[in-house]
Amino acid sequence: MIHVDNITFSYDKETVLDELSFTELEPVITGLWGRNGSGKTTLMKLLAGYEEPEHGKIEIQGKRPYNNAEAVQNVCYMQEEHPFSSIWNVHDALRFGKYFNPNWDQEMSERLLKTFRLDRKKKITKLSTGMKSALQFIIGICSNAEITILDEPVNGLDAGMRKKMYKVLRESHEENPRLILLTSHHIGEIQSIFEKIIVIKDGNIVFHELMDETREKGIWLSGNKDKLEEKISAEKILEHETMGSTMKVMLDAHYSKEWKEFAHSNGLSIEKAELQDYLLNMTEEEEEMSI
């Protein structure tokens, strides 16, 4: 479905993507996560054919997307701040979605207008941030594009509306499996619907793997400082806190039976790190971490 081979891209001579590669062949819901400035938005634009890589190759369903109408008819990319016409209302935006997406689901679009309480006559410029996000999501999910890219689809939505969106996303994908690539700052909340995750840092891939694998990564150990220093000296330490004779450390390790037994036998406490904390530490600027 998507094949990205060693691509490089720069803005004003500043490298944004640096020999980045990945391949995704399965119709799965995949999270794209990275800090601001990591290159996520640039990567999405390249996949949608908005830009051309300086070096390397991108293929969507075996075709290069840049300046290729045949390739991008299989792609629907909804940006976080999608550039709708200033004179359009909600109905105009949906007509736009239907015109450019051959697999458009009109019945679903009508239903989701009611779900998200959108007035089809309302000018897009008058919509709140959350309501504009809902409109962009409706277009993306109703496109039924083989590759659907949603940038921050829950931006501005309250918890209730986000819950509805996750339900629609899951049900639509079950009914019509396709590759859905999405970003979200609500990673702890939305990760339950991800089947895979791509983590990007400084224009390159940190890891691309099954979400079940990532969920088990990152553990906190706490206890006597001297004992901890002795036992974990060979481990990759992501974060540590010290208070008197007590220390707490986050390790890049799986929350496994072996680590639980290790903690118990050494009089240490163990707990699973929050996913967002783990990802933040994995994408922190490189520095020598010691205790």
Coordinates of C-alpha atoms in Angstrom, one line a residue:
M1 CA 0.0 0.0 0.0
I2 CA 2.7 2.5 1.1
H3 CA 6.4 2.1 0.4
V4 CA 8.7 4.9 1.4
D5 CA 12.4 4.4 0.5
N6 CA 15.1 6.6 1.9
I7 CA 13.4 9.9 1.3
T8 CA 15.0 13.3 2.1
F9 CA 13.2 16.6 2.2
S10 CA 14.2 20.1 3.2
Y11 CA 12.7 23.6 3.7
D12 CA 15.0 26.5 3.2
K13 CA 18.0 24.2 3.3
E14 CA 16.9 22.8 6.7
T15 CA 16.5 19.0 6.6
V16 CA 13.1 18.0 7.8
L17 CA 13.1 14.3 6.7
D18 CA 16.5 12.5 6.6
E19 CA 16.7 9.2 4.7
L20 CA 13.4 8.1 6.1
S21 CA 12.1 4.6 5.1
F22 CA 9.1 2.5 6.0
T23 CA 6.6 0.1 4.4
E24 CA 3.0 -0.6 5.3
L25 CA 1.2 -3.3 3.3
E26 CA -1.7 -4.0 5.6
P27 CA -5.1 -2.2 5.8
V28 CA -4.7 -1.2 9.5
I29 CA -5.3 1.8 11.7
T30 CA -1.9 3.2 12.3
G31 CA -0.9 6.1 14.6
L32 CA 1.8 8.5 13.5
W33 CA 3.4 10.1 16.6
G34 CA 6.1 12.6 17.1
R35 CA 6.9 15.8 18.8
N36 CA 6.2 19.2 17.1
G37 CA 8.8 19.7 14.3
S38 CA 9.6 16.0 14.0
G39 CA 8.5 15.8 10.4
K40 CA 5.0 14.3 10.7
T41 CA 3.2 17.0 8.7
T42 CA 5.8 16.9 5.9
L43 CA 5.6 13.1 5.7
M44 CA 1.8 13.3 5.4
K45 CA 2.1 15.9 2.6
L46 CA 4.5 13.8 0.7
L47 CA 2.3 10.7 1.0
A48 CA -0.6 12.7 -0.4
G49 CA 1.4 14.0 -3.3
Y50 CA 1.5 17.6 -2.2
E51 CA 5.3 17.7 -2.3
E52 CA 8.0 15.7 -4.0
P53 CA 11.0 14.3 -2.1
E54 CA 14.4 15.6 -3.0
H55 CA 15.9 12.1 -2.8
G56 CA 14.4 8.7 -2.4
K57 CA 11.1 7.2 -3.6
I58 CA 7.5 7.1 -2.4
E59 CA 5.0 4.7 -3.9
I60 CA 1.2 4.5 -3.1
Q61 CA -0.3 1.3 -4.4
G62 CA 2.8 1.0 -6.6
K63 CA 2.5 4.6 -8.1
R64 CA 4.4 7.7 -7.2
P65 CA 1.9 10.2 -5.8
Y66 CA 3.5 13.6 -6.7
N67 CA 1.7 15.2 -9.7
N68 CA -0.1 11.9 -10.3
A69 CA -3.9 12.1 -10.3
E70 CA -4.2 8.3 -10.8
A71 CA -2.2 7.6 -7.6
V72 CA -3.8 10.2 -5.4
Q73 CA -7.4 9.2 -6.2
N74 CA -6.7 6.4 -3.7
V75 CA -5.7 8.9 -1.0
C76 CA -7.7 11.3 1.2
Y77 CA -5.6 13.6 3.3
M78 CA -7.4 15.9 5.7
Q79 CA -5.1 18.4 7.3
E80 CA -5.4 19.8 10.8
E81 CA -6.3 23.2 9.4
H82 CA -7.8 22.1 6.0
P83 CA -7.8 25.0 3.5
F84 CA -11.4 25.2 2.7
S85 CA -12.7 28.1 0.6
S86 CA -13.7 31.1 2.8
I87 CA -17.1 31.3 1.1
W88 CA -18.0 27.6 1.6
N89 CA -20.5 26.3 4.1
V90 CA -20.7 22.7 5.5
H91 CA -22.7 21.5 2.5
D92 CA -20.2 22.9 0.0
A93 CA -17.4 21.0 1.8
L94 CA -19.3 17.7 1.7
R95 CA -19.9 18.2 -2.1
F96 CA -16.2 18.7 -2.4
G97 CA -15.6 15.5 -0.6
K98 CA -18.0 13.6 -2.7
Y99 CA -16.6 15.0 -6.0
F100 CA -13.0 14.0 -5.3
N101 CA -13.6 10.6 -3.7
P102 CA -15.0 7.9 -5.9
N103 CA -15.9 5.6 -3.0
W104 CA -17.8 8.3 -1.1
D105 CA -20.4 7.1 1.4
Q106 CA -23.3 9.6 1.2
E107 CA -25.5 7.8 3.7
M108 CA -22.8 7.9 6.3
S109 CA -22.1 11.5 5.7
E110 CA -25.7 12.4 6.3
R111 CA -25.8 10.3 9.5
L112 CA -22.6 11.8 10.9
L113 CA -23.8 15.4 10.4
K114 CA -26.4 14.5 13.0
T115 CA -24.0 12.6 15.2
F116 CA -21.7 15.7 15.4
R117 CA -24.5 18.2 15.3
L118 CA -23.3 20.1 12.2
D119 CA -25.6 22.5 10.4
R120 CA -25.0 22.0 6.7
K121 CA -25.9 25.7 6.0
K122 CA -23.3 27.1 8.4
K123 CA -20.3 28.8 7.0
I124 CA -17.0 27.0 7.7
T125 CA -15.4 30.2 8.9
K126 CA -18.1 30.4 11.6
L127 CA -17.4 26.8 12.9
S128 CA -15.6 26.3 16.2
T129 CA -12.3 24.4 16.1
G130 CA -14.0 21.3 17.3
M131 CA -16.8 21.5 14.8
K132 CA -14.3 22.1 11.9
S133 CA -12.4 19.0 13.1
A134 CA -15.6 17.0 13.0
L135 CA -16.3 18.2 9.5
Q136 CA -12.8 17.2 8.3
F137 CA -13.2 13.8 10.0
I138 CA -16.6 13.2 8.2
I139 CA -15.0 13.9 4.9
G140 CA -12.0 11.7 5.6
I141 CA -13.9 8.7 6.9
C142 CA -16.7 9.0 4.3
S143 CA -14.2 9.1 1.5
N144 CA -13.6 5.4 2.0
A145 CA -10.2 6.1 0.4
E146 CA -7.8 3.1 0.4
I147 CA -5.3 5.3 2.2
T148 CA -6.9 7.8 4.5
I149 CA -4.7 10.3 6.4
L150 CA -6.2 12.3 9.3
D151 CA -4.1 15.0 11.0
E152 CA -5.3 15.7 14.5
P153 CA -8.9 14.7 13.8
V154 CA -10.1 15.2 17.4
N155 CA -8.6 18.7 17.8
G156 CA -11.0 20.9 19.8
L157 CA -13.5 18.2 20.5
D158 CA -14.8 17.5 24.0
A159 CA -14.4 14.0 25.6
G160 CA -17.9 13.0 24.6
M161 CA -17.5 13.9 21.0
R162 CA -14.0 12.3 20.9
K163 CA -15.6 9.0 22.2
K164 CA -18.2 9.1 19.4
M165 CA -15.5 9.7 16.8
Y166 CA -13.4 6.8 18.0
K167 CA -16.5 4.6 17.8
V168 CA -17.3 5.7 14.2
L169 CA -13.6 5.2 13.2
R170 CA -13.5 1.7 14.6
E171 CA -16.8 0.6 13.1
S172 CA -16.1 2.1 9.7
H173 CA -12.7 0.3 9.5
E174 CA -14.3 -3.0 10.5
E175 CA -16.9 -2.6 7.8
N176 CA -14.4 -1.5 5.2
P177 CA -10.8 -2.2 6.1
R178 CA -8.3 0.3 4.6
L179 CA -5.1 1.9 5.7
I180 CA -6.0 4.8 8.1
L181 CA -3.0 6.9 9.2
L182 CA -3.7 9.4 11.9
T183 CA -2.0 11.7 14.3
S184 CA -3.3 12.8 17.7
H185 CA -2.0 14.6 20.8
H186 CA -4.5 12.4 22.8
I187 CA -2.2 9.4 22.4
G188 CA -3.1 7.8 25.7
E189 CA -6.8 8.0 24.8
I190 CA -6.8 7.0 21.1
Q191 CA -4.1 4.3 21.2
S192 CA -6.7 1.7 22.0
I193 CA -7.9 1.8 18.3
F194 CA -4.4 1.7 16.8
E195 CA -3.2 -1.6 15.4
K196 CA 0.3 -0.2 14.6
I197 CA 2.3 2.9 15.5
I198 CA 5.0 4.8 13.7
V199 CA 7.1 7.0 15.9
I200 CA 9.1 9.7 14.2
K201 CA 12.0 11.9 15.6
D202 CA 14.2 14.5 13.8
G203 CA 12.9 13.4 10.4
N204 CA 13.4 9.7 10.9
I205 CA 11.6 6.6 12.1
V206 CA 12.3 5.6 15.7
F207 CA 10.1 2.5 15.4
H208 CA 7.2 1.1 13.4
E209 CA 5.6 -1.8 15.1
L210 CA 2.4 -3.4 16.4
M211 CA 0.7 -1.3 19.0
D212 CA 0.4 -4.3 21.3
E213 CA 4.2 -4.3 21.4
T214 CA 4.5 -0.6 22.2
R215 CA 1.9 -0.8 24.9
E216 CA 4.1 -3.1 27.0
K217 CA 7.1 -0.9 26.8
G218 CA 8.3 1.4 29.6
I219 CA 8.6 0.5 33.2
W220 CA 9.1 2.4 36.4
L221 CA 11.2 0.9 39.2
S222 CA 11.6 2.5 42.6
G223 CA 13.3 1.6 45.8
N224 CA 16.6 1.9 47.6
K225 CA 19.0 4.0 45.5
D226 CA 22.1 1.9 46.1
K227 CA 20.3 -1.3 45.2
L228 CA 18.8 0.1 42.1
E229 CA 22.1 1.5 40.8
E230 CA 23.7 -1.9 41.3
K231 CA 20.9 -3.9 39.6
I232 CA 20.1 -1.8 36.5
S233 CA 23.5 -0.4 35.5
A234 CA 23.4 -2.2 32.2
E235 CA 19.8 -1.1 31.3
K236 CA 18.7 1.9 29.1
I237 CA 17.5 4.5 31.5
L238 CA 15.0 7.0 30.1
E239 CA 14.3 9.1 33.2
H240 CA 15.2 9.1 36.9
E241 CA 14.2 10.9 40.1
T242 CA 16.1 10.8 43.4
M243 CA 14.9 11.8 46.9
G244 CA 17.3 11.0 49.6
S245 CA 18.1 7.3 49.7
T246 CA 15.1 6.5 47.3
M247 CA 15.3 6.4 43.6
K248 CA 12.7 6.0 40.8
V249 CA 13.8 5.2 37.2
M250 CA 12.0 4.6 33.9
L251 CA 13.6 1.9 31.8
D252 CA 13.2 1.1 28.1
A253 CA 12.0 -2.4 28.9
H254 CA 8.8 -4.5 28.6
Y255 CA 6.4 -4.7 31.5
S256 CA 7.0 -8.5 31.8
K257 CA 6.7 -11.3 34.2
E258 CA 10.5 -11.4 34.4
W259 CA 10.8 -7.7 35.5
K260 CA 8.0 -8.2 38.0
E261 CA 9.8 -11.1 39.5
F262 CA 13.0 -9.2 39.5
A263 CA 11.4 -6.3 41.4
H264 CA 9.8 -8.5 43.9
S265 CA 13.0 -10.5 44.7
N266 CA 14.9 -7.3 45.1
G267 CA 12.4 -5.4 47.3
L268 CA 11.6 -2.9 44.5
S269 CA 8.3 -1.4 43.4
I270 CA 7.4 -1.8 39.7
E271 CA 4.7 -0.1 37.6
K272 CA 3.9 0.4 33.9
A273 CA 4.9 3.8 32.5
E274 CA 2.2 5.9 30.8
L275 CA 2.5 5.5 27.0
Q276 CA 2.9 9.2 26.4
D277 CA 5.6 9.5 29.0
Y278 CA 7.4 6.6 27.4
L279 CA 7.2 8.1 23.9
L280 CA 8.3 11.5 25.1
N281 CA 11.4 10.0 26.7
M282 CA 12.1 7.9 23.6
T283 CA 12.0 11.0 21.4
E284 CA 14.0 13.2 23.8
E285 CA 17.2 14.8 22.6
E286 CA 20.1 12.4 23.0
E287 CA 22.1 12.8 26.1
E288 CA 24.1 10.5 28.3
M289 CA 21.7 9.3 31.1
S290 CA 23.4 8.0 34.2
I291 CA 22.6 7.5 37.8

